[in-house]
């Protein structure tokens, strides 16, 4: 049985469990490459009345409990840092009223189903752990990663999955490149401290961007989907 994986670190794991495994790249690279062919920054900025200030992307996750735990803390930045436009990456699974419940009457904007367009114009980001952390890095946007879930479920998850990190960026690079504010560490004070670094510390931002470049090198080039399809055809044609 042939197994095709989408992350480089999976190769060693599955080979160690006697799988015949191959890696040809990550499909996200294809998606982002396709997006870049069609994107238009100026149209997006104009449609959403943005562009006067640096933009901070807020990605609070996709599940109700994630958004509830993440968004209210993210909103603590809005009044403290008036020199930025804070924009929430909304999903049309929920309506605007749902997000407003956790926005504490701030003037942050919500943009629905435009995550790539938002990341493409963002100066920095605060991102709930998940695939979005990798997407943010592939758009070269300095980020803080966050997560807060059920304490028991989180503890069990850490026991079952023996990983030092939770964000894909750190897992792939096998070291801490982006700060992870998890569980009790996800609070207003810690967020403000880390936000100041990604927003104002030029050396810190540059170092993170250099690590993002290494990340792209490890992931490889775009074209994974076509390469895998070609390989499957070769196998079944034998």
PDB file of C-alpha atoms in Angstrom:
ATOM      1  CA  UNK A   1       0.000   0.000   0.000  1.00  0.00           C
ATOM      2  CA  UNK A   2       1.313   3.416  -1.001  1.00  0.00           C
ATOM      3  CA  UNK A   3       0.686   6.375   1.309  1.00  0.00           C
ATOM      4  CA  UNK A   4       0.982   9.983   0.131  1.00  0.00           C
ATOM      5  CA  UNK A   5       1.404  12.542   2.918  1.00  0.00           C
ATOM      6  CA  UNK A   6       1.079  16.337   2.938  1.00  0.00           C
ATOM      7  CA  UNK A   7       3.633  17.230   5.628  1.00  0.00           C
ATOM      8  CA  UNK A   8       7.365  16.400   5.567  1.00  0.00           C
ATOM      9  CA  UNK A   9       7.415  15.283   9.212  1.00  0.00           C
ATOM     10  CA  UNK A  10       4.864  12.569   8.428  1.00  0.00           C
ATOM     11  CA  UNK A  11       7.342  10.679   6.241  1.00  0.00           C
ATOM     12  CA  UNK A  12       9.568   9.534   9.105  1.00  0.00           C
ATOM     13  CA  UNK A  13       6.588   8.701  11.316  1.00  0.00           C
ATOM     14  CA  UNK A  14       4.842   6.485   8.785  1.00  0.00           C
ATOM     15  CA  UNK A  15       8.058   4.866   7.579  1.00  0.00           C
ATOM     16  CA  UNK A  16       8.729   3.978  11.204  1.00  0.00           C
ATOM     17  CA  UNK A  17       5.378   2.212  11.202  1.00  0.00           C
ATOM     18  CA  UNK A  18       6.244   0.223   8.064  1.00  0.00           C
ATOM     19  CA  UNK A  19       4.273   2.271   5.534  1.00  0.00           C
ATOM     20  CA  UNK A  20       5.469   2.822   1.983  1.00  0.00           C
ATOM     21  CA  UNK A  21       5.248   6.614   2.078  1.00  0.00           C
ATOM     22  CA  UNK A  22       6.033   9.460  -0.329  1.00  0.00           C
ATOM     23  CA  UNK A  23       5.883  13.258  -0.017  1.00  0.00           C
ATOM     24  CA  UNK A  24       5.488  15.596  -2.996  1.00  0.00           C
ATOM     25  CA  UNK A  25       4.519  18.869  -1.330  1.00  0.00           C
ATOM     26  CA  UNK A  26       1.561  20.447   0.408  1.00  0.00           C
ATOM     27  CA  UNK A  27      -1.661  21.304  -1.490  1.00  0.00           C
ATOM     28  CA  UNK A  28      -1.839  24.638   0.354  1.00  0.00           C
ATOM     29  CA  UNK A  29       1.075  25.798  -1.782  1.00  0.00           C
ATOM     30  CA  UNK A  30      -1.042  25.118  -4.868  1.00  0.00           C
ATOM     31  CA  UNK A  31      -4.047  26.964  -3.432  1.00  0.00           C
ATOM     32  CA  UNK A  32      -2.007  30.021  -2.502  1.00  0.00           C
ATOM     33  CA  UNK A  33      -0.217  30.052  -5.854  1.00  0.00           C
ATOM     34  CA  UNK A  34      -3.595  29.930  -7.648  1.00  0.00           C
ATOM     35  CA  UNK A  35      -4.913  32.721  -5.416  1.00  0.00           C
ATOM     36  CA  UNK A  36      -1.927  34.952  -6.166  1.00  0.00           C
ATOM     37  CA  UNK A  37      -2.702  34.736  -9.889  1.00  0.00           C
ATOM     38  CA  UNK A  38      -6.124  36.319  -9.389  1.00  0.00           C
ATOM     39  CA  UNK A  39      -5.838  38.487  -6.267  1.00  0.00           C
ATOM     40  CA  UNK A  40      -6.210  42.250  -6.369  1.00  0.00           C
ATOM     41  CA  UNK A  41      -5.152  44.022  -3.183  1.00  0.00           C
ATOM     42  CA  UNK A  42      -6.582  47.397  -4.130  1.00  0.00           C
ATOM     43  CA  UNK A  43     -10.073  46.038  -4.830  1.00  0.00           C
ATOM     44  CA  UNK A  44     -10.162  44.204  -1.495  1.00  0.00           C
ATOM     45  CA  UNK A  45      -8.962  47.262   0.427  1.00  0.00           C
ATOM     46  CA  UNK A  46     -11.479  49.538  -1.281  1.00  0.00           C
ATOM     47  CA  UNK A  47     -14.412  47.142  -0.820  1.00  0.00           C
ATOM     48  CA  UNK A  48     -13.718  46.942   2.912  1.00  0.00           C
ATOM     49  CA  UNK A  49     -12.695  50.576   3.531  1.00  0.00           C
ATOM     50  CA  UNK A  50      -9.180  49.548   4.510  1.00  0.00           C
ATOM     51  CA  UNK A  51      -5.712  50.812   3.718  1.00  0.00           C
ATOM     52  CA  UNK A  52      -5.276  53.893   5.889  1.00  0.00           C
ATOM     53  CA  UNK A  53      -3.662  51.914   8.730  1.00  0.00           C
ATOM     54  CA  UNK A  54      -1.614  48.697   8.951  1.00  0.00           C
ATOM     55  CA  UNK A  55      -3.991  45.726   9.063  1.00  0.00           C
ATOM     56  CA  UNK A  56      -4.029  43.079  11.783  1.00  0.00           C
ATOM     57  CA  UNK A  57      -5.771  39.844  10.819  1.00  0.00           C
ATOM     58  CA  UNK A  58      -7.687  38.152  13.622  1.00  0.00           C
ATOM     59  CA  UNK A  59      -8.436  34.486  12.916  1.00  0.00           C
ATOM     60  CA  UNK A  60     -10.496  33.177  15.865  1.00  0.00           C
ATOM     61  CA  UNK A  61     -11.043  29.642  14.584  1.00  0.00           C
ATOM     62  CA  UNK A  62     -14.002  27.814  13.102  1.00  0.00           C
ATOM     63  CA  UNK A  63     -15.774  26.111  16.008  1.00  0.00           C
ATOM     64  CA  UNK A  64     -18.206  27.903  18.310  1.00  0.00           C
ATOM     65  CA  UNK A  65     -16.184  27.153  21.439  1.00  0.00           C
ATOM     66  CA  UNK A  66     -12.946  28.299  19.793  1.00  0.00           C
ATOM     67  CA  UNK A  67     -14.452  31.599  18.687  1.00  0.00           C
ATOM     68  CA  UNK A  68     -15.999  32.150  22.115  1.00  0.00           C
ATOM     69  CA  UNK A  69     -12.649  31.569  23.867  1.00  0.00           C
ATOM     70  CA  UNK A  70     -10.448  33.355  21.344  1.00  0.00           C
ATOM     71  CA  UNK A  71     -12.276  36.385  19.967  1.00  0.00           C
ATOM     72  CA  UNK A  72     -13.011  38.187  23.234  1.00  0.00           C
ATOM     73  CA  UNK A  73      -9.301  38.155  24.131  1.00  0.00           C
ATOM     74  CA  UNK A  74      -8.311  39.247  20.619  1.00  0.00           C
ATOM     75  CA  UNK A  75     -10.654  42.220  20.989  1.00  0.00           C
ATOM     76  CA  UNK A  76      -8.625  43.502  23.936  1.00  0.00           C
ATOM     77  CA  UNK A  77      -6.072  44.779  21.414  1.00  0.00           C
ATOM     78  CA  UNK A  78      -8.433  47.075  19.531  1.00  0.00           C
ATOM     79  CA  UNK A  79      -8.604  49.983  21.984  1.00  0.00           C
ATOM     80  CA  UNK A  80      -4.988  49.587  23.116  1.00  0.00           C
ATOM     81  CA  UNK A  81      -3.586  49.881  19.589  1.00  0.00           C
ATOM     82  CA  UNK A  82      -5.631  52.495  17.677  1.00  0.00           C
ATOM     83  CA  UNK A  83      -2.938  52.856  14.995  1.00  0.00           C
ATOM     84  CA  UNK A  84      -3.999  49.522  13.469  1.00  0.00           C
ATOM     85  CA  UNK A  85      -7.090  48.275  11.664  1.00  0.00           C
ATOM     86  CA  UNK A  86      -8.201  45.000  13.248  1.00  0.00           C
ATOM     87  CA  UNK A  87     -10.083  42.740  10.854  1.00  0.00           C
ATOM     88  CA  UNK A  88     -11.780  39.470  11.798  1.00  0.00           C
ATOM     89  CA  UNK A  89     -11.723  36.600   9.322  1.00  0.00           C
ATOM     90  CA  UNK A  90     -15.360  35.506   9.521  1.00  0.00           C
ATOM     91  CA  UNK A  91     -16.897  32.305   8.190  1.00  0.00           C
ATOM     92  CA  UNK A  92     -20.353  32.274   6.631  1.00  0.00           C
ATOM     93  CA  UNK A  93     -21.195  29.327   8.898  1.00  0.00           C
ATOM     94  CA  UNK A  94     -22.063  32.119  11.341  1.00  0.00           C
ATOM     95  CA  UNK A  95     -23.717  35.496  10.818  1.00  0.00           C
ATOM     96  CA  UNK A  96     -22.377  38.878  11.859  1.00  0.00           C
ATOM     97  CA  UNK A  97     -24.561  38.940  14.983  1.00  0.00           C
ATOM     98  CA  UNK A  98     -22.816  35.804  16.242  1.00  0.00           C
ATOM     99  CA  UNK A  99     -19.385  37.439  16.029  1.00  0.00           C
ATOM    100  CA  UNK A 100     -20.649  40.711  17.495  1.00  0.00           C
ATOM    101  CA  UNK A 101     -21.550  38.885  20.724  1.00  0.00           C
ATOM    102  CA  UNK A 102     -17.847  38.519  21.468  1.00  0.00           C
ATOM    103  CA  UNK A 103     -16.593  41.817  20.047  1.00  0.00           C
ATOM    104  CA  UNK A 104     -17.289  44.027  23.067  1.00  0.00           C
ATOM    105  CA  UNK A 105     -18.685  46.917  20.996  1.00  0.00           C
ATOM    106  CA  UNK A 106     -15.332  47.535  19.320  1.00  0.00           C
ATOM    107  CA  UNK A 107     -15.067  48.992  15.829  1.00  0.00           C
ATOM    108  CA  UNK A 108     -13.176  45.987  14.437  1.00  0.00           C
ATOM    109  CA  UNK A 109     -14.296  44.946  10.967  1.00  0.00           C
ATOM    110  CA  UNK A 110     -15.488  41.501   9.864  1.00  0.00           C
ATOM    111  CA  UNK A 111     -14.698  40.100   6.430  1.00  0.00           C
ATOM    112  CA  UNK A 112     -16.449  36.851   5.503  1.00  0.00           C
ATOM    113  CA  UNK A 113     -14.828  34.018   3.522  1.00  0.00           C
ATOM    114  CA  UNK A 114     -11.835  36.082   2.421  1.00  0.00           C
ATOM    115  CA  UNK A 115      -9.016  34.669   4.535  1.00  0.00           C
ATOM    116  CA  UNK A 116      -6.414  34.734   1.752  1.00  0.00           C
ATOM    117  CA  UNK A 117      -7.410  38.239   0.670  1.00  0.00           C
ATOM    118  CA  UNK A 118      -7.100  39.382   4.285  1.00  0.00           C
ATOM    119  CA  UNK A 119      -3.732  37.716   4.896  1.00  0.00           C
ATOM    120  CA  UNK A 120      -2.468  39.144   1.609  1.00  0.00           C
ATOM    121  CA  UNK A 121      -2.816  42.697   2.953  1.00  0.00           C
ATOM    122  CA  UNK A 122      -2.017  42.082   6.631  1.00  0.00           C
ATOM    123  CA  UNK A 123       0.918  43.440   8.609  1.00  0.00           C
ATOM    124  CA  UNK A 124       0.608  40.847  11.363  1.00  0.00           C
ATOM    125  CA  UNK A 125      -1.939  38.367  12.728  1.00  0.00           C
ATOM    126  CA  UNK A 126      -3.312  36.627  15.815  1.00  0.00           C
ATOM    127  CA  UNK A 127      -4.330  33.132  14.763  1.00  0.00           C
ATOM    128  CA  UNK A 128      -6.200  30.264  16.397  1.00  0.00           C
ATOM    129  CA  UNK A 129      -4.193  27.057  16.080  1.00  0.00           C
ATOM    130  CA  UNK A 130      -4.976  24.999  12.991  1.00  0.00           C
ATOM    131  CA  UNK A 131      -4.248  25.055   9.267  1.00  0.00           C
ATOM    132  CA  UNK A 132      -4.561  28.862   9.343  1.00  0.00           C
ATOM    133  CA  UNK A 133      -1.247  29.146  11.213  1.00  0.00           C
ATOM    134  CA  UNK A 134       0.535  27.599   8.229  1.00  0.00           C
ATOM    135  CA  UNK A 135      -1.448  29.675   5.722  1.00  0.00           C
ATOM    136  CA  UNK A 136      -0.479  32.837   7.617  1.00  0.00           C
ATOM    137  CA  UNK A 137       3.196  31.873   7.453  1.00  0.00           C
ATOM    138  CA  UNK A 138       2.969  31.108   3.732  1.00  0.00           C
ATOM    139  CA  UNK A 139       1.688  34.668   3.241  1.00  0.00           C
ATOM    140  CA  UNK A 140       4.756  35.836   5.192  1.00  0.00           C
ATOM    141  CA  UNK A 141       2.681  37.492   7.930  1.00  0.00           C
ATOM    142  CA  UNK A 142       4.240  37.585  11.442  1.00  0.00           C
ATOM    143  CA  UNK A 143       1.848  35.902  13.855  1.00  0.00           C
ATOM    144  CA  UNK A 144       0.978  34.915  17.395  1.00  0.00           C
ATOM    145  CA  UNK A 145      -0.735  31.531  17.697  1.00  0.00           C
ATOM    146  CA  UNK A 146      -3.399  30.925  20.305  1.00  0.00           C
ATOM    147  CA  UNK A 147      -5.698  28.196  21.540  1.00  0.00           C
ATOM    148  CA  UNK A 148      -8.013  27.621  24.473  1.00  0.00           C
ATOM    149  CA  UNK A 149     -10.277  24.604  24.692  1.00  0.00           C
ATOM    150  CA  UNK A 150     -11.768  22.261  27.247  1.00  0.00           C
ATOM    151  CA  UNK A 151      -8.965  21.648  29.806  1.00  0.00           C
ATOM    152  CA  UNK A 152      -9.656  17.918  30.091  1.00  0.00           C
ATOM    153  CA  UNK A 153      -9.844  17.391  26.332  1.00  0.00           C
ATOM    154  CA  UNK A 154      -6.659  19.425  25.855  1.00  0.00           C
ATOM    155  CA  UNK A 155      -4.793  17.396  28.495  1.00  0.00           C
ATOM    156  CA  UNK A 156      -5.933  14.089  26.981  1.00  0.00           C
ATOM    157  CA  UNK A 157      -4.942  15.307  23.518  1.00  0.00           C
ATOM    158  CA  UNK A 158      -1.427  16.174  24.701  1.00  0.00           C
ATOM    159  CA  UNK A 159      -1.103  12.719  26.249  1.00  0.00           C
ATOM    160  CA  UNK A 160      -2.224  10.955  23.069  1.00  0.00           C
ATOM    161  CA  UNK A 161      -0.176  13.087  20.681  1.00  0.00           C
ATOM    162  CA  UNK A 162       3.355  13.479  21.936  1.00  0.00           C
ATOM    163  CA  UNK A 163       4.201  16.789  20.294  1.00  0.00           C
ATOM    164  CA  UNK A 164       6.242  19.645  21.718  1.00  0.00           C
ATOM    165  CA  UNK A 165       4.275  22.218  19.715  1.00  0.00           C
ATOM    166  CA  UNK A 166       0.706  22.747  18.559  1.00  0.00           C
ATOM    167  CA  UNK A 167       1.134  25.065  15.554  1.00  0.00           C
ATOM    168  CA  UNK A 168       2.069  23.601  12.179  1.00  0.00           C
ATOM    169  CA  UNK A 169       4.786  26.222  11.694  1.00  0.00           C
ATOM    170  CA  UNK A 170       6.685  25.092  14.792  1.00  0.00           C
ATOM    171  CA  UNK A 171       5.985  21.399  14.187  1.00  0.00           C
ATOM    172  CA  UNK A 172       7.353  21.492  10.639  1.00  0.00           C
ATOM    173  CA  UNK A 173      10.431  23.530  11.617  1.00  0.00           C
ATOM    174  CA  UNK A 174      10.807  21.476  14.823  1.00  0.00           C
ATOM    175  CA  UNK A 175      11.488  24.550  16.963  1.00  0.00           C
ATOM    176  CA  UNK A 176       9.695  27.572  18.348  1.00  0.00           C
ATOM    177  CA  UNK A 177       9.397  30.177  15.621  1.00  0.00           C
ATOM    178  CA  UNK A 178       5.954  31.552  16.472  1.00  0.00           C
ATOM    179  CA  UNK A 179       4.801  32.022  20.052  1.00  0.00           C
ATOM    180  CA  UNK A 180       1.967  29.735  21.156  1.00  0.00           C
ATOM    181  CA  UNK A 181      -0.349  31.130  23.827  1.00  0.00           C
ATOM    182  CA  UNK A 182      -2.275  28.084  25.016  1.00  0.00           C
ATOM    183  CA  UNK A 183      -4.931  27.481  27.662  1.00  0.00           C
ATOM    184  CA  UNK A 184      -4.148  29.583  30.775  1.00  0.00           C
ATOM    185  CA  UNK A 185      -1.416  31.458  28.887  1.00  0.00           C
ATOM    186  CA  UNK A 186      -4.070  32.776  26.502  1.00  0.00           C
ATOM    187  CA  UNK A 187      -4.892  36.007  28.338  1.00  0.00           C
ATOM    188  CA  UNK A 188      -4.940  39.739  27.651  1.00  0.00           C
ATOM    189  CA  UNK A 189      -1.594  40.449  29.301  1.00  0.00           C
ATOM    190  CA  UNK A 190       0.320  37.759  27.406  1.00  0.00           C
ATOM    191  CA  UNK A 191      -1.328  38.705  24.128  1.00  0.00           C
ATOM    192  CA  UNK A 192      -0.445  42.384  24.512  1.00  0.00           C
ATOM    193  CA  UNK A 193       3.188  41.494  25.239  1.00  0.00           C
ATOM    194  CA  UNK A 194       3.497  39.225  22.199  1.00  0.00           C
ATOM    195  CA  UNK A 195       1.529  41.551  19.934  1.00  0.00           C
ATOM    196  CA  UNK A 196       3.954  44.382  20.630  1.00  0.00           C
ATOM    197  CA  UNK A 197       6.756  42.142  19.359  1.00  0.00           C
ATOM    198  CA  UNK A 198       5.110  41.190  16.048  1.00  0.00           C
ATOM    199  CA  UNK A 199       3.853  44.746  15.526  1.00  0.00           C
ATOM    200  CA  UNK A 200       6.821  46.897  16.567  1.00  0.00           C
ATOM    201  CA  UNK A 201       9.998  44.817  16.917  1.00  0.00           C
ATOM    202  CA  UNK A 202      11.601  44.956  13.456  1.00  0.00           C
ATOM    203  CA  UNK A 203      14.339  42.476  14.336  1.00  0.00           C
ATOM    204  CA  UNK A 204      11.800  39.993  15.693  1.00  0.00           C
ATOM    205  CA  UNK A 205       9.621  40.356  12.592  1.00  0.00           C
ATOM    206  CA  UNK A 206      12.589  39.918  10.242  1.00  0.00           C
ATOM    207  CA  UNK A 207      13.762  36.806  12.069  1.00  0.00           C
ATOM    208  CA  UNK A 208      10.284  35.284  11.843  1.00  0.00           C
ATOM    209  CA  UNK A 209      10.089  36.069   8.128  1.00  0.00           C
ATOM    210  CA  UNK A 210      13.470  34.388   7.586  1.00  0.00           C
ATOM    211  CA  UNK A 211      12.167  31.298   9.353  1.00  0.00           C
ATOM    212  CA  UNK A 212       9.090  31.391   7.126  1.00  0.00           C
ATOM    213  CA  UNK A 213      11.467  31.239   4.159  1.00  0.00           C
ATOM    214  CA  UNK A 214      13.038  28.090   5.628  1.00  0.00           C
ATOM    215  CA  UNK A 215       9.545  26.689   6.108  1.00  0.00           C
ATOM    216  CA  UNK A 216       8.762  27.144   2.423  1.00  0.00           C
ATOM    217  CA  UNK A 217      12.027  25.427   1.498  1.00  0.00           C
ATOM    218  CA  UNK A 218      11.128  22.416   3.661  1.00  0.00           C
ATOM    219  CA  UNK A 219       7.613  22.198   2.229  1.00  0.00           C
ATOM    220  CA  UNK A 220       8.953  22.323  -1.319  1.00  0.00           C
ATOM    221  CA  UNK A 221       7.427  23.847  -4.410  1.00  0.00           C
ATOM    222  CA  UNK A 222       3.823  24.055  -5.541  1.00  0.00           C
ATOM    223  CA  UNK A 223       2.363  21.372  -7.765  1.00  0.00           C
ATOM    224  CA  UNK A 224       1.785  18.627  -5.187  1.00  0.00           C
ATOM    225  CA  UNK A 225      -1.648  17.675  -6.508  1.00  0.00           C
ATOM    226  CA  UNK A 226      -0.403  17.157 -10.077  1.00  0.00           C
ATOM    227  CA  UNK A 227       2.690  15.286  -8.899  1.00  0.00           C
ATOM    228  CA  UNK A 228       0.629  12.919  -6.750  1.00  0.00           C
ATOM    229  CA  UNK A 229      -1.890  12.356  -9.547  1.00  0.00           C
ATOM    230  CA  UNK A 230       0.964  11.535 -11.941  1.00  0.00           C
ATOM    231  CA  UNK A 231       2.506   9.141  -9.411  1.00  0.00           C
ATOM    232  CA  UNK A 232      -0.814   7.365  -8.848  1.00  0.00           C
ATOM    233  CA  UNK A 233      -1.231   6.970 -12.603  1.00  0.00           C
ATOM    234  CA  UNK A 234       2.266   5.473 -12.827  1.00  0.00           C
ATOM    235  CA  UNK A 235       1.446   2.973 -10.075  1.00  0.00           C
ATOM    236  CA  UNK A 236      -1.890   1.805 -11.473  1.00  0.00           C
ATOM    237  CA  UNK A 237      -0.466   1.627 -14.998  1.00  0.00           C
ATOM    238  CA  UNK A 238       2.134  -0.960 -14.055  1.00  0.00           C
TER     239      UNK A 238
END
